[in-house]
Amino acid sequence: MISAIDLHCHSTASDGSLSPSELVGKAAAVGIKHLALTDHDTTAGVPEATRAAQQHGIQLIPGVEISAHWQKRTLHIVGLNIDPSANALHTGLANAAKQRDQRAEKMAAKLEKCGVDKALDNARKLANGGQLTRTHFARVLVDGGYCKDMQQAFKKYLGAGKPAFVKAEWAALDEVISWIHAAGGKAVLAHPHKYGMTANWRRLTLTAFREAGGDAMEVCCGNSTANDIATASKAAMQHGLAGSIGSDFHGHGQPWLQLGRVQPLPKNIPPVWQTFLSTE
Ligand code: AMP
Ligand code: MN
Ligand code: MN
Ligand code: MN
C-alpha cells in the first residue's frame, strides 16, 4: 500500500540517492500526491523539487530535517511547509552546514588513524556539493571494502562511541523550533523510536519538545510496526501533539524503506498537514 502523503524523504541535496527531480518523478509514479522534501539541514533541493512537482501535478511541501541538540543527544526535527528564504532558518542552516564540514574533517582524521585513506575526498565526491553526512562516510567505507554494508559501517566506525565518531555542536532544540516557526512552518519530532531511548526518556523528550513549542510527532514511519504506531499514537495524545507520517526514504543502502510506504495516520490523531495540504 502506497500512501498519497509522504512527509519525510531525502534527495542528493543531503544523503539520498535520487536528485530532487528524480525523487519527485518516482513519487508521482508510485501514486504520491503530497510530498515533503526534508533533507538534512538544507533546503537546497526544494526549488528543483517544486518545479518537478508542478510538471507532475503533485504538491511539493518545502521541508527540512534539522539536527538539534537536547540533553547531550541529537534529535531530528522535521520542519514542514517552511519558507526556505526566512532569515533565522537560513542563518541556522548555514551554521549547521559549517558544523557538518568541521565534523567531517575530524571524522576523516579519525578514519585515517583507523587505516582508511582519503575518506574526506571520497565522501566529498559522493556528496557532490550536497550536505556531508555520515551516510556518505558509510558508503566510502563500504565502497573501499572496509565494511560489508552501511549498518556495519555505523556499528564499527561511525556510530556514537565508535572510533570515528565525532560529536557535532548542533543548535539547541528550542532554537531549532523557533527557526521553523519564524519560517511559517510546523515543527515535527522525527522517528521517535529511532533514538535508542527508554520509554522514560522518550516521555521526557516529548515533554521538552512540547514545552519548546513543538507541534507534532511522526506517528507512522517507514519501518513502524503496528505496536510502534499504537505507542506513538498514545504518546501524541498524551502530549497534545498532532501527528505526521513519512517514509524517511533515502534510496541506496536502505531497501527496506520505500517512498510512500507508510501506514495511514490513525483517525483519532489530528494531522499536522491540516493547514497546508492542497485539496483539489
Ligand atoms: P548525520 O546526520 O550526518 O549524523 O547522519 C545521520 C544519517 O545517517 C541518518 O539520517 C541516516 O540516514 C544514517 N544512518 C544512521 N544510522 C544508520 C545505520 N545504522 N545504518 C544506515 N544508515 C544510518
Ligand atoms: Mn539520512
Ligand atoms: Mn532522521
Ligand atoms: Mn530523515
Short mmCIF file of C-alpha atoms and ligand atoms in Angstrom, two decimals:
data_model
loop_
_atom_site.label_atom_id
_atom_site.label_comp_id
_atom_site.label_asym_id
_atom_site.label_seq_id
_atom_site.Cartn_x
_atom_site.Cartn_y
_atom_site.Cartn_z
CA MET A 1 0.00 0.00 0.00
CA ILE A 2 1.37 3.37 -1.02
CA SER A 3 0.25 6.45 0.91
CA ALA A 4 -0.85 9.55 -1.01
CA ILE A 5 1.00 11.56 1.63
CA ASP A 6 4.70 11.19 2.44
CA LEU A 7 6.20 13.97 4.56
CA HIS A 8 9.78 12.76 5.09
CA CYS A 9 12.37 11.86 2.45
CA HIS A 10 15.87 12.72 1.22
CA SER A 11 17.47 13.72 -2.08
CA THR A 12 21.06 14.22 -3.27
CA ALA A 13 20.93 17.64 -1.54
CA SER A 14 21.78 15.55 1.55
CA ASP A 15 22.13 11.77 1.83
CA GLY A 16 19.52 10.49 -0.60
CA SER A 17 20.47 8.76 -3.83
CA LEU A 18 17.97 10.44 -6.17
CA SER A 19 18.13 14.05 -7.35
CA PRO A 20 15.18 16.21 -6.26
CA SER A 21 13.53 15.85 -9.68
CA GLU A 22 14.14 12.08 -9.84
CA LEU A 23 12.65 11.78 -6.37
CA VAL A 24 9.53 13.73 -7.33
CA GLY A 25 9.23 11.68 -10.55
CA LYS A 26 9.34 8.49 -8.51
CA ALA A 27 6.79 9.88 -6.04
CA ALA A 28 4.36 10.71 -8.86
CA ALA A 29 4.93 7.29 -10.45
CA VAL A 30 4.07 5.38 -7.27
CA GLY A 31 0.95 7.48 -6.61
CA ILE A 32 2.05 10.05 -4.02
CA LYS A 33 0.04 13.28 -4.25
CA HIS A 34 1.64 15.31 -1.45
CA LEU A 35 5.37 15.02 -0.87
CA ALA A 36 7.59 16.92 1.57
CA LEU A 37 11.29 17.02 0.75
CA THR A 38 13.14 17.01 4.08
CA ASP A 39 16.89 16.93 3.52
CA HIS A 40 19.30 17.05 6.44
CA ASP A 41 19.96 20.68 7.42
CA THR A 42 19.36 22.06 3.92
CA THR A 43 16.57 23.28 1.67
CA ALA A 44 18.82 23.37 -1.41
CA GLY A 45 16.76 20.72 -3.21
CA VAL A 46 13.41 22.47 -2.73
CA PRO A 47 13.39 24.73 -5.85
CA GLU A 48 14.17 21.85 -8.23
CA ALA A 49 11.65 19.58 -6.47
CA THR A 50 8.98 22.28 -6.67
CA ARG A 51 9.47 22.67 -10.43
CA ALA A 52 9.33 18.90 -10.93
CA ALA A 53 6.19 18.64 -8.80
CA GLN A 54 4.46 21.27 -10.94
CA GLN A 55 5.26 19.21 -14.04
CA HIS A 56 3.92 16.03 -12.46
CA GLY A 57 0.83 17.71 -10.96
CA ILE A 58 1.61 16.81 -7.36
CA GLN A 59 2.07 19.02 -4.30
CA LEU A 60 5.61 19.59 -3.03
CA ILE A 61 5.73 20.78 0.56
CA PRO A 62 9.01 22.58 1.31
CA GLY A 63 10.65 20.88 4.26
CA VAL A 64 13.89 20.20 6.09
CA GLU A 65 15.16 17.75 8.74
CA ILE A 66 17.20 19.73 11.24
CA SER A 67 19.72 18.19 13.63
CA ALA A 68 19.11 19.55 17.14
CA HIS A 69 20.84 19.23 20.49
CA TRP A 70 18.93 18.28 23.61
CA GLN A 71 20.33 16.79 26.85
CA LYS A 72 23.55 15.54 25.22
CA ARG A 73 21.52 13.88 22.49
CA THR A 74 20.83 14.60 18.85
CA LEU A 75 17.17 14.85 17.87
CA HIS A 76 15.90 15.25 14.32
CA ILE A 77 13.27 17.93 13.91
CA VAL A 78 11.37 17.99 10.63
CA GLY A 79 10.17 21.44 9.55
CA LEU A 80 7.16 21.26 7.22
CA ASN A 81 5.73 23.96 4.98
CA ILE A 82 8.61 26.29 5.71
CA ASP A 83 9.69 29.34 3.74
CA PRO A 84 13.31 28.46 2.87
CA SER A 85 14.23 32.12 2.46
CA ALA A 86 13.22 33.08 6.02
CA ASN A 87 16.16 34.72 7.77
CA ALA A 88 16.57 32.82 11.02
CA LEU A 89 16.16 29.47 9.28
CA HIS A 90 18.59 30.41 6.56
CA THR A 91 21.26 31.51 9.05
CA GLY A 92 20.67 28.50 11.29
CA LEU A 93 21.07 26.06 8.41
CA ALA A 94 24.22 27.84 7.21
CA ASN A 95 25.70 27.28 10.67
CA ALA A 96 24.65 23.63 10.64
CA ALA A 97 26.40 23.20 7.27
CA LYS A 98 29.58 24.66 8.77
CA GLN A 99 29.27 22.19 11.66
CA ARG A 100 28.92 19.36 9.16
CA ASP A 101 32.10 20.39 7.31
CA GLN A 102 34.12 20.71 10.51
CA ARG A 103 32.83 17.40 11.83
CA ALA A 104 33.62 15.71 8.50
CA GLU A 105 37.25 16.86 8.71
CA LYS A 106 37.57 15.45 12.22
CA MET A 107 35.86 12.19 11.26
CA ALA A 108 38.19 11.79 8.29
CA ALA A 109 41.23 12.31 10.54
CA LYS A 110 39.95 9.60 12.87
CA LEU A 111 39.27 7.26 9.97
CA GLU A 112 42.79 7.90 8.71
CA LYS A 113 44.06 6.63 12.07
CA CYS A 114 41.96 3.52 11.55
CA GLY A 115 43.73 2.96 8.24
CA VAL A 116 41.09 4.44 5.92
CA ASP A 117 42.75 6.70 3.34
CA LYS A 118 41.24 9.71 1.58
CA ALA A 119 37.91 9.39 3.39
CA LEU A 120 37.17 13.12 3.18
CA ASP A 121 37.96 13.43 -0.55
CA ASN A 122 35.88 10.37 -1.31
CA ALA A 123 32.95 11.46 0.87
CA ARG A 124 33.01 14.93 -0.73
CA LYS A 125 32.94 13.33 -4.17
CA LEU A 126 29.89 11.29 -3.22
CA ALA A 127 28.13 14.29 -1.66
CA ASN A 128 28.84 16.24 -4.84
CA GLY A 129 28.13 19.62 -3.25
CA GLY A 130 25.26 18.37 -1.04
CA GLN A 131 25.41 18.25 2.77
CA LEU A 132 28.16 15.94 4.02
CA THR A 133 26.60 13.28 6.23
CA ARG A 134 27.73 10.13 7.96
CA THR A 135 25.85 8.23 5.25
CA HIS A 136 28.50 9.40 2.76
CA PHE A 137 31.29 8.17 5.02
CA ALA A 138 29.45 4.86 5.42
CA ARG A 139 29.32 4.49 1.65
CA VAL A 140 33.05 5.27 1.41
CA LEU A 141 33.73 2.51 3.94
CA VAL A 142 31.59 0.03 2.02
CA ASP A 143 32.94 1.01 -1.41
CA GLY A 144 36.52 0.74 -0.09
CA GLY A 145 35.87 -2.78 1.20
CA TYR A 146 36.32 -1.80 4.87
CA CYS A 147 32.74 -2.83 5.74
CA LYS A 148 30.26 -5.20 4.19
CA ASP A 149 27.30 -2.82 4.41
CA MET A 150 26.22 0.56 5.79
CA GLN A 151 24.92 -0.97 9.02
CA GLN A 152 28.36 -2.38 9.72
CA ALA A 153 29.99 0.98 8.93
CA PHE A 154 27.91 2.59 11.70
CA LYS A 155 28.47 -0.31 14.07
CA LYS A 156 32.23 -0.43 13.58
CA TYR A 157 33.23 3.19 12.92
CA LEU A 158 30.57 5.91 12.71
CA GLY A 159 28.00 5.26 15.44
CA ALA A 160 28.08 7.06 18.82
CA GLY A 161 31.13 5.98 20.82
CA LYS A 162 32.81 4.21 17.87
CA PRO A 163 36.37 5.10 16.74
CA ALA A 164 35.42 7.63 14.03
CA PHE A 165 32.52 9.24 15.89
CA VAL A 166 32.71 13.00 16.39
CA LYS A 167 30.10 14.96 18.29
CA ALA A 168 28.65 17.85 16.34
CA GLU A 169 27.59 21.09 18.01
CA TRP A 170 24.03 21.26 16.74
CA ALA A 171 21.78 24.16 17.76
CA ALA A 172 19.56 23.72 20.81
CA LEU A 173 16.12 22.15 20.40
CA ASP A 174 14.16 25.31 21.27
CA GLU A 175 16.22 27.40 18.83
CA VAL A 176 15.59 24.95 16.01
CA ILE A 177 11.85 25.01 16.69
CA SER A 178 11.89 28.81 16.72
CA TRP A 179 13.58 28.93 13.26
CA ILE A 180 10.88 26.64 11.87
CA HIS A 181 8.10 28.77 13.35
CA ALA A 182 9.69 32.00 12.14
CA ALA A 183 9.72 30.42 8.67
CA GLY A 184 5.95 29.78 8.95
CA GLY A 185 6.34 26.01 9.34
CA LYS A 186 5.33 23.21 11.68
CA ALA A 187 7.94 21.50 13.88
CA VAL A 188 7.70 17.71 13.92
CA LEU A 189 9.77 15.32 16.05
CA ALA A 190 11.10 12.78 13.56
CA HIS A 191 11.09 8.98 14.08
CA PRO A 192 10.59 8.94 17.89
CA HIS A 193 11.54 5.25 18.03
CA LYS A 194 14.93 5.70 16.45
CA TYR A 195 16.83 7.41 19.27
CA GLY A 196 17.55 4.25 21.22
CA MET A 197 15.76 5.70 24.26
CA THR A 198 13.97 4.04 27.12
CA ALA A 199 10.24 4.74 27.42
CA ASN A 200 11.01 7.14 30.24
CA TRP A 201 13.47 9.18 28.17
CA ARG A 202 11.01 9.21 25.31
CA ARG A 203 8.42 10.72 27.63
CA LEU A 204 10.89 13.37 28.84
CA THR A 205 11.85 14.15 25.24
CA LEU A 206 8.25 14.63 24.17
CA THR A 207 7.56 16.82 27.21
CA ALA A 208 10.59 19.01 26.40
CA PHE A 209 9.65 19.12 22.72
CA ARG A 210 6.11 20.25 23.52
CA GLU A 211 7.35 22.82 26.03
CA ALA A 212 9.73 24.21 23.43
CA GLY A 213 6.75 24.78 21.13
CA GLY A 214 6.88 21.58 19.03
CA ASP A 215 3.71 20.95 17.02
CA ALA A 216 3.67 17.28 16.06
CA MET A 217 5.48 13.95 16.07
CA GLU A 218 5.88 11.29 13.43
CA VAL A 219 3.38 8.59 14.36
CA CYS A 220 3.92 6.40 11.29
CA CYS A 221 7.43 5.97 9.84
CA GLY A 222 8.68 3.75 7.04
CA ASN A 223 9.61 0.92 9.35
CA SER A 224 6.95 1.31 12.08
CA THR A 225 5.33 -1.85 13.39
CA ALA A 226 1.66 -1.86 14.47
CA ASN A 227 2.96 -1.76 18.02
CA ASP A 228 5.16 1.31 17.31
CA ILE A 229 2.15 3.11 15.82
CA ALA A 230 -0.03 2.28 18.82
CA THR A 231 2.65 3.52 21.25
CA ALA A 232 3.29 6.68 19.21
CA SER A 233 -0.44 7.45 18.91
CA LYS A 234 -0.86 7.18 22.63
CA ALA A 235 2.15 9.43 23.20
CA ALA A 236 0.88 12.04 20.71
CA MET A 237 -2.46 12.19 22.52
CA GLN A 238 -0.86 12.37 25.96
CA HIS A 239 1.46 15.20 24.95
CA GLY A 240 -1.07 17.15 22.90
CA LEU A 241 0.88 16.75 19.67
CA ALA A 242 -0.51 16.42 16.16
CA GLY A 243 0.64 13.51 14.01
CA SER A 244 2.72 13.22 10.85
CA ILE A 245 3.65 10.33 8.55
CA GLY A 246 6.77 9.85 6.45
CA SER A 247 8.83 7.04 4.94
CA ASP A 248 12.31 8.60 5.52
CA PHE A 249 13.19 7.27 2.07
CA HIS A 250 16.88 7.62 1.12
CA GLY A 251 17.24 5.17 -1.77
CA HIS A 252 20.53 3.30 -1.79
CA GLY A 253 21.54 1.09 1.06
CA GLN A 254 18.17 1.02 2.81
CA PRO A 255 15.94 -1.06 0.52
CA TRP A 256 13.51 -1.69 3.38
CA LEU A 257 12.38 1.96 3.31
CA GLN A 258 10.34 2.72 0.18
CA LEU A 259 8.99 6.07 -0.92
CA GLY A 260 5.31 6.31 0.08
CA ARG A 261 5.39 3.06 2.04
CA VAL A 262 3.98 4.29 5.31
CA GLN A 263 0.80 3.47 7.24
CA PRO A 264 -2.08 5.98 7.39
CA LEU A 265 -2.35 8.22 10.45
CA PRO A 266 -4.85 6.76 12.95
CA LYS A 267 -8.14 8.65 12.73
CA ASN A 268 -8.08 9.94 16.30
CA ILE A 269 -4.80 11.88 15.81
CA PRO A 270 -5.11 15.40 14.34
CA PRO A 271 -2.95 15.56 11.21
CA VAL A 272 -0.19 18.18 11.18
CA TRP A 273 -0.94 18.80 7.48
CA GLN A 274 -4.48 20.15 8.06
CA THR A 275 -3.41 23.73 7.37
CA PHE A 276 -1.19 23.20 4.35
CA LEU A 277 -2.33 20.22 2.28
CA SER A 278 -3.80 21.36 -1.02
CA THR A 279 -7.22 19.83 -1.60
CA GLU A 280 -8.10 19.93 -5.27
P1 AMP B 1 24.41 12.58 10.24
O1 AMP B 1 23.19 13.46 10.28
O2 AMP B 1 25.44 13.07 9.27
O3 AMP B 1 24.96 12.30 11.59
O4 AMP B 1 23.96 11.20 9.63
C1 AMP B 1 22.83 10.59 10.09
C2 AMP B 1 22.27 9.73 8.97
O5 AMP B 1 22.99 8.53 8.91
C3 AMP B 1 20.85 9.31 9.24
O6 AMP B 1 19.94 10.25 8.76
C4 AMP B 1 20.72 8.03 8.46
O7 AMP B 1 20.41 8.31 7.11
C5 AMP B 1 22.12 7.47 8.51
N1 AMP B 1 22.25 6.39 9.49
C6 AMP B 1 22.32 6.50 10.84
N2 AMP B 1 22.48 5.28 11.40
C7 AMP B 1 22.49 4.38 10.39
C8 AMP B 1 22.64 2.96 10.30
N3 AMP B 1 22.79 2.20 11.40
N4 AMP B 1 22.60 2.39 9.07
C9 AMP B 1 22.45 3.13 7.96
N5 AMP B 1 22.33 4.48 7.98
C10 AMP B 1 22.34 5.09 9.17
MN MN B 2 19.77 10.37 6.50
MN MN B 3 16.48 11.38 10.88
MN MN B 4 15.39 11.53 7.53
#
